[in-house]
XYZ file of C-alpha atoms in Angstrom:
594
model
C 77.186 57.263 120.808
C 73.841 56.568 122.578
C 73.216 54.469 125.278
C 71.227 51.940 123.257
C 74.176 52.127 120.896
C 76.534 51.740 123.827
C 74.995 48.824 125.726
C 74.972 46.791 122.345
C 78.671 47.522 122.062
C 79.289 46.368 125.216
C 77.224 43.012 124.810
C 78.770 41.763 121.350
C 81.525 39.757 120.444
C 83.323 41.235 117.317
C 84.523 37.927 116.924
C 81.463 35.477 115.967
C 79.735 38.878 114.368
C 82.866 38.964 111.932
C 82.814 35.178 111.439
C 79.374 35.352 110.225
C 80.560 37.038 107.233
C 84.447 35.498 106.562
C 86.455 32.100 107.992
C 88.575 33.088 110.604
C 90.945 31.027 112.599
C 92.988 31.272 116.537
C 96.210 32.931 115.928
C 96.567 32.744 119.738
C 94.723 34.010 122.909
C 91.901 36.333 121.651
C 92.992 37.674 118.554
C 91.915 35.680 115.202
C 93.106 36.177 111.425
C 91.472 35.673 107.923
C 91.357 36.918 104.641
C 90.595 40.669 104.493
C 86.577 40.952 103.161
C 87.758 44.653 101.798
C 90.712 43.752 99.297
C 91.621 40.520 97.493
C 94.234 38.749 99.083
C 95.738 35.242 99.010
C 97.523 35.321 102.690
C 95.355 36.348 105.371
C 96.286 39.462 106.905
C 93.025 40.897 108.286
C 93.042 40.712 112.147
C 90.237 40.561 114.848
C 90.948 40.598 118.230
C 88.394 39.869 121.052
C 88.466 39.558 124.906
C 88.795 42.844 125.924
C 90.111 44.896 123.080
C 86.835 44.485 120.144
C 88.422 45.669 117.262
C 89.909 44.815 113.755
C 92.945 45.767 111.562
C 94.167 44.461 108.139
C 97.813 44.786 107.393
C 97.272 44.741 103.947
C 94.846 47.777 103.063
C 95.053 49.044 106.895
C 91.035 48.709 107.378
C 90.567 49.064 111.082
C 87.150 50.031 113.664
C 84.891 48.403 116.054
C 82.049 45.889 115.432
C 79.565 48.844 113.786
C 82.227 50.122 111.556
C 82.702 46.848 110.005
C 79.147 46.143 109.628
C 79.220 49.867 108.610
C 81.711 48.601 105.815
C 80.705 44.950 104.533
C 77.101 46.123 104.672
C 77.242 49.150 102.987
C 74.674 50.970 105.679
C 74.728 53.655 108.201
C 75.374 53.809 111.685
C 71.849 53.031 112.658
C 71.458 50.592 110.753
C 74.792 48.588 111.794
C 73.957 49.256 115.437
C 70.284 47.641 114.947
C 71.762 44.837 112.249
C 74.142 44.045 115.585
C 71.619 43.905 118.276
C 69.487 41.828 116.284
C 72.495 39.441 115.875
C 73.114 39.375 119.615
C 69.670 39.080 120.079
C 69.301 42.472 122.031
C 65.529 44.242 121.793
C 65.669 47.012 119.834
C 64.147 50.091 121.923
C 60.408 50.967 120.973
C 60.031 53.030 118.111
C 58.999 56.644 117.824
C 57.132 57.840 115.344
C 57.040 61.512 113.686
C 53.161 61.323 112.660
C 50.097 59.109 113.592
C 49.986 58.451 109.728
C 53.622 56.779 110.011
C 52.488 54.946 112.826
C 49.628 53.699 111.061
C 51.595 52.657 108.149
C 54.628 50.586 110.299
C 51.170 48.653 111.753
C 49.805 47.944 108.485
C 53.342 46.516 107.144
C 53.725 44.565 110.247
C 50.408 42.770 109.534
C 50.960 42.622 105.809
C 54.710 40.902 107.107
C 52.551 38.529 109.223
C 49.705 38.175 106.428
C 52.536 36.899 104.201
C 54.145 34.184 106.412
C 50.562 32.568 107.001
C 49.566 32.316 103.126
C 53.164 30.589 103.079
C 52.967 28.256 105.168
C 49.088 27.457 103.890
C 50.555 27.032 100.385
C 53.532 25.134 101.868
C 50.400 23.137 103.333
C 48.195 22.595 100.258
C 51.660 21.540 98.226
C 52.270 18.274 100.464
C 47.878 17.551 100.864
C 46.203 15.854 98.160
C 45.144 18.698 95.425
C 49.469 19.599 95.567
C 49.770 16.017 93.540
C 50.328 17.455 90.190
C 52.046 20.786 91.761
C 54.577 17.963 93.079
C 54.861 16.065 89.655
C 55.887 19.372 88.005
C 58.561 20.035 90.928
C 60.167 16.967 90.393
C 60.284 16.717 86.632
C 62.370 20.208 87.252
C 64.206 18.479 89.623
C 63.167 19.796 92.770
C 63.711 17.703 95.539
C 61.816 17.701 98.938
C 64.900 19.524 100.442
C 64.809 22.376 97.741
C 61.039 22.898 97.711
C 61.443 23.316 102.096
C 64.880 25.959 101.337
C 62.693 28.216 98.679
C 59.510 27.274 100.380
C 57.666 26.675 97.819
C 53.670 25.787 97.642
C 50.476 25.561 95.965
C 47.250 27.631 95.798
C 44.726 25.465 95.329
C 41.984 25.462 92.419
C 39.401 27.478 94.519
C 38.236 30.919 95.196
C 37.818 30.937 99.314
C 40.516 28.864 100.770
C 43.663 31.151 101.585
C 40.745 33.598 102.352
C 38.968 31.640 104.863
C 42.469 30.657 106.243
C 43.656 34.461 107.025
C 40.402 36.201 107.480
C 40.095 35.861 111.645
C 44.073 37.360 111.342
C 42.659 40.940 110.643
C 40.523 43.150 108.604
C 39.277 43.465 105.383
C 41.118 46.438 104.278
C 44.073 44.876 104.749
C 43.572 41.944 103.347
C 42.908 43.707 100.543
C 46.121 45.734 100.753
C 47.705 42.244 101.154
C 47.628 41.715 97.110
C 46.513 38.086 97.941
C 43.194 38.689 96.894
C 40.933 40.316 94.057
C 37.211 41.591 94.309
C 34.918 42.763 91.711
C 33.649 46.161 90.985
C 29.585 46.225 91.456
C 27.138 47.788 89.924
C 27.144 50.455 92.591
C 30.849 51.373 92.005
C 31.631 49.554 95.040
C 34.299 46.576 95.408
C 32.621 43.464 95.847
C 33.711 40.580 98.429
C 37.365 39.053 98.022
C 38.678 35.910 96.506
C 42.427 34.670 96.673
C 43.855 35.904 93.462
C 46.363 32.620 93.236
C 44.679 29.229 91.949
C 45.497 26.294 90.481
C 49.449 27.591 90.523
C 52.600 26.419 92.150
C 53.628 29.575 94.383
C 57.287 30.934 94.625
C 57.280 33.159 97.864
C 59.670 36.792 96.753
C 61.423 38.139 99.979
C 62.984 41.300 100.928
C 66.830 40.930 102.229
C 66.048 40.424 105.700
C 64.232 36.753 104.411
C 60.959 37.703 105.307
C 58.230 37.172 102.569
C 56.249 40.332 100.623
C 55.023 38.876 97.527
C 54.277 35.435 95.167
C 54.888 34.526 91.762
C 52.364 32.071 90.729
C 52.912 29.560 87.418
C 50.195 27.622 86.035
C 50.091 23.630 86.048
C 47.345 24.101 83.659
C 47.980 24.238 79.698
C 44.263 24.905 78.988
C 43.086 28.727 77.603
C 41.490 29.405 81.013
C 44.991 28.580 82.736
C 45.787 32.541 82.631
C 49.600 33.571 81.711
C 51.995 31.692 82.951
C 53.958 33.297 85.568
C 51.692 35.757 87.308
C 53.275 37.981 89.810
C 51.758 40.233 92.852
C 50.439 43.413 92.279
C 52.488 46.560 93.812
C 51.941 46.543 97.573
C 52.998 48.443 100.423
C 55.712 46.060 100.879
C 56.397 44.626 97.490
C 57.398 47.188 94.787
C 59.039 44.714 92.074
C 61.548 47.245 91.081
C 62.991 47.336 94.004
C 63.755 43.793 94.581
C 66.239 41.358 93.348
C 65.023 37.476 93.806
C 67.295 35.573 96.443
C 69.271 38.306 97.268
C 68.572 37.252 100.886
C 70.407 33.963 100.543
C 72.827 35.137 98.054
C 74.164 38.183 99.220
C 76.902 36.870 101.817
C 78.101 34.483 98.844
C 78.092 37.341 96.622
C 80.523 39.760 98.467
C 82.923 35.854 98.979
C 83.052 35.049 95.514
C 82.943 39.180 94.860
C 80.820 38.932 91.903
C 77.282 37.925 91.383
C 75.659 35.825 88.992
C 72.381 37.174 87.140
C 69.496 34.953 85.612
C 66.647 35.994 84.102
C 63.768 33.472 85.689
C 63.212 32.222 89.572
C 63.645 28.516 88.323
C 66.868 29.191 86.613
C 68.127 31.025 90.174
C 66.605 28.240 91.735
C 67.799 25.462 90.155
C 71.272 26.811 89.713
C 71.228 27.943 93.595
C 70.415 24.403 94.793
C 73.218 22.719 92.655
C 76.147 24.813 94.813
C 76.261 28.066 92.810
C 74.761 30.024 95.581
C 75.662 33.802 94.473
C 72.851 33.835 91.903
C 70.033 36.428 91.946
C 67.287 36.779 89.613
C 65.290 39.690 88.204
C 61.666 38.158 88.193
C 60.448 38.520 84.921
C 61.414 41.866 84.890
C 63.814 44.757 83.143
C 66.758 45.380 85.216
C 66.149 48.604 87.406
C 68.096 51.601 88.074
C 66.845 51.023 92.113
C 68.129 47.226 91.607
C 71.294 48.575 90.524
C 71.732 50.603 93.184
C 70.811 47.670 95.748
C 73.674 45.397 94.045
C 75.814 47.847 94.196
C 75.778 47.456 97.922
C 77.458 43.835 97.418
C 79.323 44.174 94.584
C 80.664 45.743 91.156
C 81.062 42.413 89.478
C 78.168 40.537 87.199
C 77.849 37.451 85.254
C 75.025 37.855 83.334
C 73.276 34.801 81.996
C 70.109 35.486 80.576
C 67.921 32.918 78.651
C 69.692 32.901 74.922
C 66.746 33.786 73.153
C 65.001 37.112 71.708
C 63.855 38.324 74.331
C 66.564 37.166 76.650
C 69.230 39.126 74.796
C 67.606 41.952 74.627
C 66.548 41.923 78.180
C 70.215 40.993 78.431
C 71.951 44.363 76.985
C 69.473 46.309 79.006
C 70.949 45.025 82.036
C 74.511 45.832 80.746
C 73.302 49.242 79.711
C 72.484 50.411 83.377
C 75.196 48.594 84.997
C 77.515 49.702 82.932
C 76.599 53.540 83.339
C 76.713 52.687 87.410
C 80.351 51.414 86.664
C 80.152 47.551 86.997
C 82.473 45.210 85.680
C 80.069 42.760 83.642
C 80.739 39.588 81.751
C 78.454 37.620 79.871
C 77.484 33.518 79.869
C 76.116 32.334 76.682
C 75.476 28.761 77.230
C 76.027 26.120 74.248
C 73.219 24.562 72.382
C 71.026 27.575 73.104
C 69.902 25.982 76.769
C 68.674 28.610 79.694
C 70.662 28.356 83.394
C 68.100 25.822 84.978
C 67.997 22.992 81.849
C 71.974 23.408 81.315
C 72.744 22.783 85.097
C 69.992 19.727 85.377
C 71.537 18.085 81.511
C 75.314 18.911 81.623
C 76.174 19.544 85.243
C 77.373 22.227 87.649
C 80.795 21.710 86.906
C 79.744 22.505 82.907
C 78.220 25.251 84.292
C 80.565 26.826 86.660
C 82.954 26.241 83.787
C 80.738 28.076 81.576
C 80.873 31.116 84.384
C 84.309 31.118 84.604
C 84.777 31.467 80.500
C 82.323 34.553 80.936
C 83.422 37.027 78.004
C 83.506 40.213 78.636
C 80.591 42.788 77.895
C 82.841 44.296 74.920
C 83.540 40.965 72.993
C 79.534 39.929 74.100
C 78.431 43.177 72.084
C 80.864 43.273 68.928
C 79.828 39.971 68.516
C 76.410 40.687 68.715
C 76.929 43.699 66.352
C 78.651 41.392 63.692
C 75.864 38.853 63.900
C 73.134 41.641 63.541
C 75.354 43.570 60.730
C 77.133 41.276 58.657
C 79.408 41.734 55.503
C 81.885 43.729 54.438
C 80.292 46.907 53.513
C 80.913 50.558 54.659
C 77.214 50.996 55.503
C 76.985 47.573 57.893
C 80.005 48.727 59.504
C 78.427 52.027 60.332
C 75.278 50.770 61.876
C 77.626 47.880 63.817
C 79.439 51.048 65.029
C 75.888 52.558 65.877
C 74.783 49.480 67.511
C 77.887 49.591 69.679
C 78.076 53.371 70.464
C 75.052 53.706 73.142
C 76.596 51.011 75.340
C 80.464 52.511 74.794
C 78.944 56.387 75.937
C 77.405 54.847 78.800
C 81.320 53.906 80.400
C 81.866 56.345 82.867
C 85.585 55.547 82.498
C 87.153 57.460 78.922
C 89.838 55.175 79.068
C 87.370 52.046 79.083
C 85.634 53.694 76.113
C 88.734 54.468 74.078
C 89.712 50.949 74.360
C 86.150 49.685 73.806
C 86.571 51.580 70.751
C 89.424 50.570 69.326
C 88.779 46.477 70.107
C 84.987 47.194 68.024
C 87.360 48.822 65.292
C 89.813 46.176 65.123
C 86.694 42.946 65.244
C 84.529 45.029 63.131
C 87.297 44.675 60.393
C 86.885 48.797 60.130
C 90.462 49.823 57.800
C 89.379 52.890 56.958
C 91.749 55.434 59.091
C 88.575 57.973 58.656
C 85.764 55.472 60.364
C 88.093 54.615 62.309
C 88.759 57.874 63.676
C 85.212 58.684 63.623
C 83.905 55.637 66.031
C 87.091 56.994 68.403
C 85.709 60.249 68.725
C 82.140 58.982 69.156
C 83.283 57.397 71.506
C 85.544 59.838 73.579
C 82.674 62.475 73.136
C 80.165 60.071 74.395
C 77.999 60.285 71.314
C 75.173 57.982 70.193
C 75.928 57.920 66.821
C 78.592 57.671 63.804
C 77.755 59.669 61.122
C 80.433 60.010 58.197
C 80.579 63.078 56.311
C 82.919 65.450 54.970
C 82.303 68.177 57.052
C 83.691 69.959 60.227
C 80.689 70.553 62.073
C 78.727 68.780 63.750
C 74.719 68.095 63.365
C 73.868 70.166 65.901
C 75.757 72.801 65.095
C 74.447 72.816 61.642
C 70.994 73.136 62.493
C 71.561 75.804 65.028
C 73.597 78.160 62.572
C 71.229 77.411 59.901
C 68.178 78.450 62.583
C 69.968 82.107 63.530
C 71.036 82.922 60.265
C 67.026 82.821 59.415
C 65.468 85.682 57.613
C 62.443 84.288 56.535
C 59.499 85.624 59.148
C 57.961 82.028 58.455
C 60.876 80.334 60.069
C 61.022 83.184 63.177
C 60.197 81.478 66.019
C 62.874 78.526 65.703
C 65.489 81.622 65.029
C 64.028 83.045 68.807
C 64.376 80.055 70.144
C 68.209 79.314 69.188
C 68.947 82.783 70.189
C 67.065 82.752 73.384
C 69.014 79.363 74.576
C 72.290 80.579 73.248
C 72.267 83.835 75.201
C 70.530 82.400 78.536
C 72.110 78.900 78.312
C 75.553 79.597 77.285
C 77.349 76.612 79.039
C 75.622 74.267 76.716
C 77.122 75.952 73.654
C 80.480 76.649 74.500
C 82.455 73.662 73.895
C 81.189 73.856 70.147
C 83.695 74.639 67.805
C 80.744 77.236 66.019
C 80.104 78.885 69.450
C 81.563 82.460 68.824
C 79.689 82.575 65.458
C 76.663 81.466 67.502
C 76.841 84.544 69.874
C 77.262 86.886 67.226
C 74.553 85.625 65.255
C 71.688 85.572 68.275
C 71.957 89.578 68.733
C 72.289 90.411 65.084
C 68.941 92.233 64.572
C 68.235 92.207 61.273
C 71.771 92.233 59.974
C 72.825 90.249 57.326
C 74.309 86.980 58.799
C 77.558 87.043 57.733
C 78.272 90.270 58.271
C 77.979 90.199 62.085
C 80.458 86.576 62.348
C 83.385 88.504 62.034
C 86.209 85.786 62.611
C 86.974 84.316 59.217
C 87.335 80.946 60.720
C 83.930 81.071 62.070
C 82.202 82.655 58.724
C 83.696 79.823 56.689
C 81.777 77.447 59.181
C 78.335 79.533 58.610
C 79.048 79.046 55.020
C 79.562 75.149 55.567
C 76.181 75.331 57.072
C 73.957 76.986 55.186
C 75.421 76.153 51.453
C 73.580 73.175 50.401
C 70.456 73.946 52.546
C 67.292 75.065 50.560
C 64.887 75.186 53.608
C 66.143 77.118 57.277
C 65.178 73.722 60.008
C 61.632 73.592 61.515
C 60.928 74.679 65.091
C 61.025 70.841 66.055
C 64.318 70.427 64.487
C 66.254 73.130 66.523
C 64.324 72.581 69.726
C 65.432 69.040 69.394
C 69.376 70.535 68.500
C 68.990 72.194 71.758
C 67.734 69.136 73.850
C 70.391 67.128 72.773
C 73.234 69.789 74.240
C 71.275 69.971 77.344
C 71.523 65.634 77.695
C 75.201 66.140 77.021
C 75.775 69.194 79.764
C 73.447 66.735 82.347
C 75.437 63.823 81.623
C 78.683 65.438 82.434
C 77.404 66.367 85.401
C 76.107 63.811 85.921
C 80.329 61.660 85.365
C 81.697 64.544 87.523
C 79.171 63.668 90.533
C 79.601 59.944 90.178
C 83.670 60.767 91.105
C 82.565 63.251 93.874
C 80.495 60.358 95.351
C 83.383 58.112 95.252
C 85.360 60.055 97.085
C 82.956 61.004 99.572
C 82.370 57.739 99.947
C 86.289 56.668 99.941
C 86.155 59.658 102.911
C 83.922 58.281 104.418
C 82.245 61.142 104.838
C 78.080 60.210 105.026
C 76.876 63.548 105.098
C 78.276 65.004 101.564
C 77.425 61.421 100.160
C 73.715 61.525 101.366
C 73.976 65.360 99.504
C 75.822 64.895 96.428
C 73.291 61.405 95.898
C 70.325 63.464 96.386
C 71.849 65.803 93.503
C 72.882 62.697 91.020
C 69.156 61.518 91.840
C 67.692 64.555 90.762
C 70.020 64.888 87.641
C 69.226 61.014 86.834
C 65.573 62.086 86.963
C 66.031 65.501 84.122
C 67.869 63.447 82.269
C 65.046 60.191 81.967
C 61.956 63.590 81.330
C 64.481 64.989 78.531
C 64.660 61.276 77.040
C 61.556 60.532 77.798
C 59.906 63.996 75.661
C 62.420 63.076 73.020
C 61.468 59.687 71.988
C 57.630 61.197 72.477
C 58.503 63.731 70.491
């Protein structure tokens, strides 16, 4: 341990650091108890004692360390960052910074400034909101219910209607070039090819200051009080910054997350005012996304709280859709996700204000879960009674079943859509169970033993037309270089015989009659051997599969390591899943291009 490390140690009390985070009370002399923060209990058995000793120990799941590990723990950081998260609690000045470049230097001034650039245009919108020109900006507020006390707790403001205010306000704080940087402000391009001078970017809006965790402020969303054309959209957000990337930050996670890991879950809207409005009326675990798809990075951020979500996004269009991408990545990250659909079609914010927060919280607590939300939504999108809706219910269903990393989860996700889906035949049945097992994207019935991409791979090797050549290279090229992609396919061994055939007839080199009666299957029926596209595309798909299952087994080495708690094989085997995460969104990614 260092010094620095050492002397903080030494300074804090375990005791009110703990209680920041749980309610403990005196069980006599120095040593406190509460309920455990690290397992769900009823009768507190989680122990802190202070004075001398400076440590903690549950009886129930035998959680024990000092001060940093527990930061360590309900924090989800490392050791560096629970020893600076503790000084700053105590107060203690955290030794000067070194850095590795002057570049790195240069860029931990510039966010400084940009930090400090952001709390002044706050408090000048905070400002401009109470003055005169805020009147309207105030009439809004309050017709959304915003009260003086909720407007100061989200400090909210209002940019003005002109082009040089917030600019004249921050311009003696520091240089052009970083006002610019700031994303406050716009400029025009001259004729030259030269940027003209600034002009605050916000007018005429009510401003909604975004923060990072720590509470400090990095960007603004701005909505109009003007319904004319010239108004501009109606939320308008800032652009990407050196502080502010928007993927990478969940709205009022920095007042939510201690509530989050209390009520162990947390509550997803779609809009600030809905977080807003819900947060002020006592449901205080609520983060929103800003206007924006759900993010693997925002994942990963929750994740750091919690592996519970209510999601209650706005009931419309756009709101369920937005709504099963969310579930989509959480689910692959293994969340456990429930879903609020509010009655008479109403978003968060107008439901809390016109039934109540007890309607709501009711609503929360009657959350289905993600596997009724969806085989409901399949029914409503594919109804009747028909073989062919029930297939494309089953297909609607299948992307968000392959995504469970649990098999168990997706066997039983299965058999519920079976069973709601009114599905009787034993063979579609069967079929969505397998889909589902094998993590496939599709149902597709047919009377035949092989699968798609088998077919279109046998059909490619067994080519002897020179026209068709180079997609019969290609199969035989991955099949002998990339044999772990082909050999969980029932059609494998007929595979390897047929890429180093020559110019042999086909069926004479699959020797196995098992495997010859599956070439048959393949090519009988088939006038035309499949276009280059067509088994590059066969091959693609069996590389996706072999990524995603490594892609499940690293997700369970990660677990453990992190079970272990052993930081240096976690930082390695999340580097890995990173890199695997990233092949697998280029393969998508040329697919769907393709």
């Amino acid at each position: 341990m260092s010094d620095f490390a050492q002397n903080v140690k030494q300074q804090a009390d375990i005791v009110k650091i703990v209680e920041g985070y749980i309610r403990l009370r005196n069980a006599g002399g120095h040593r406190f108890k509460g309920l455990c923060p690290f397992h769900k209990e009823k009768t507190p058995s989680f122990n802190v004692n202070g004075g001398s000793q400076q440590f903690y120990y549950c009886f129930g799941c035998q959680a024990s360390g000092d001060v940093f590990t527990f930061i360590e723990k309900i924090e989800n950081v490392t050791f560096p960052e629970a020893v600076r998260t503790v000084a700053q609690k105590c107060g203690i000045p955290l030794p000067k910074q070194e850095f590795s470049s002057p570049e790195q230097a240069a860029e931990a001034r510039q966010r400084a400034k940009l930090l400090d650039l952001h709390e002044a245009a706050t408090v000048w919108f905070e400002e401009q909101l109470r003055g005169p020109e805020g009147a309207l900006a105030r009439d809004y507020l309050a017709g959304r219910g915003l009260l003086d006390e909720g407007i100061r707790e989200f400090r909210i403001g209002y940019a003005p209607d002109g082009f040089n205010g917030l600019r004249d306000r921050l311009k003696s704080l520091t240089d052009d070039e970083t006002l610019r940087a700031s994303g406050l402000f716009n400029s025009k391009e001259q004729d030259d090819g030269s940027r003209g001078p600034i002009y605050d970017r916000f007018r005429k809006r009510i401003m909604f200051p975004i923060a990072n965790e720590g509470g400090r402020v990095i960007a603004f969303t701005g909505r109009t009080v003007g319904s004319d054309e010239k108004a501009g959209p109606k939320y308008f957000n800032s652009p990407e910054t050196p502080l502010y990337s928007k993927s990478h930050v969940l709205f009022n996670l920095d007042k939510a997350k201690s509530v989050i890991r209390q009520a162990g879950f947390a509550l997803l809207v779609e809009g600030q005012m809905d977080c807003i409005s819900v947060f002020l009326r006592g449901v205080q675990n609520v983060i929103a996304t800003s206007g924006t798809a759900f993010t693997e990075q925002q994942v990963a951020i929750l994740r750091r709280h919690t592996q519970n979500v209510v999601v209650n996004f706005d009931p419309d269009t756009a709101g369920a859709n937005a709504a099963e991408k969310s579930i989509a990545l959480l689910t692959e990250e293994g969340f456990t996700i429930r879903i609020v659909t509010l009655e008479g079609g109403l978003d968060p914010d107008r439901y809390v204000r016109e039934r109540g927060v007890e309607a709501y919280t009711k609503a929360i607590r009657e959350a289905r879960p993600q596997a009724d939300y969806l085989i409901e939504r399949a029914r409503a999108a594919f109804p009747g009674a028909s073989a062919e809706q029930k297939v494309k219910a089953m297909n609607f269903l299948l992307p968000h079943i392959r995504r469970m990393p649990e098999k168990l989860a997706r066997d039983q996700f299965a058999a519920d859509a079976a069973q709601k889906l009114g599905i009787d035949s034993a063979v579609l049945r069967e079929e969505l169970r397998q889909a589902a097992l094998k993590r496939r994207d599709r149902v597709e019935v047919r009377a035949t033993t092989l699968s798609e991409v088998e077919r279109v791979l046998l059909r490619a090797l067994a080519v002897t037309d020179p026209d068709f050549e180079a997609g019969r290279r290609l199969a035989a090229e991955a099949v002998t270089s990339r044999a772990s992609y082909f050999e969980h396919l029932a059609a494998y061994p007929a595979m390897q015989a047929l890429a180093g055939r020559a110019s042999r007839d086909p069926m004479e080199v699959v020797e196995a009659e098992a495997q010859r009666a599956l070439l048959a299957e393949a090519l009988l029926g088939e006038a035309k051997p499949p276009e280059e596209k067509e088994v590059r595309s066969a091959i693609q798909e069996l590389e996706e599969r072999s990524l995603e299952k490594r892609q499940r087994e690293l997700r369970g080495l990660i677990a453990e390591a992190e079970r272990r708690g052993d930081y240096a094989e976690l930082a390695i085997l999340t580097q890995r899943k990173l890199e695997i995460d990233k092949e697998l969104r280029r393969i998508r990614s040329s697919g769907t291009q393709g």
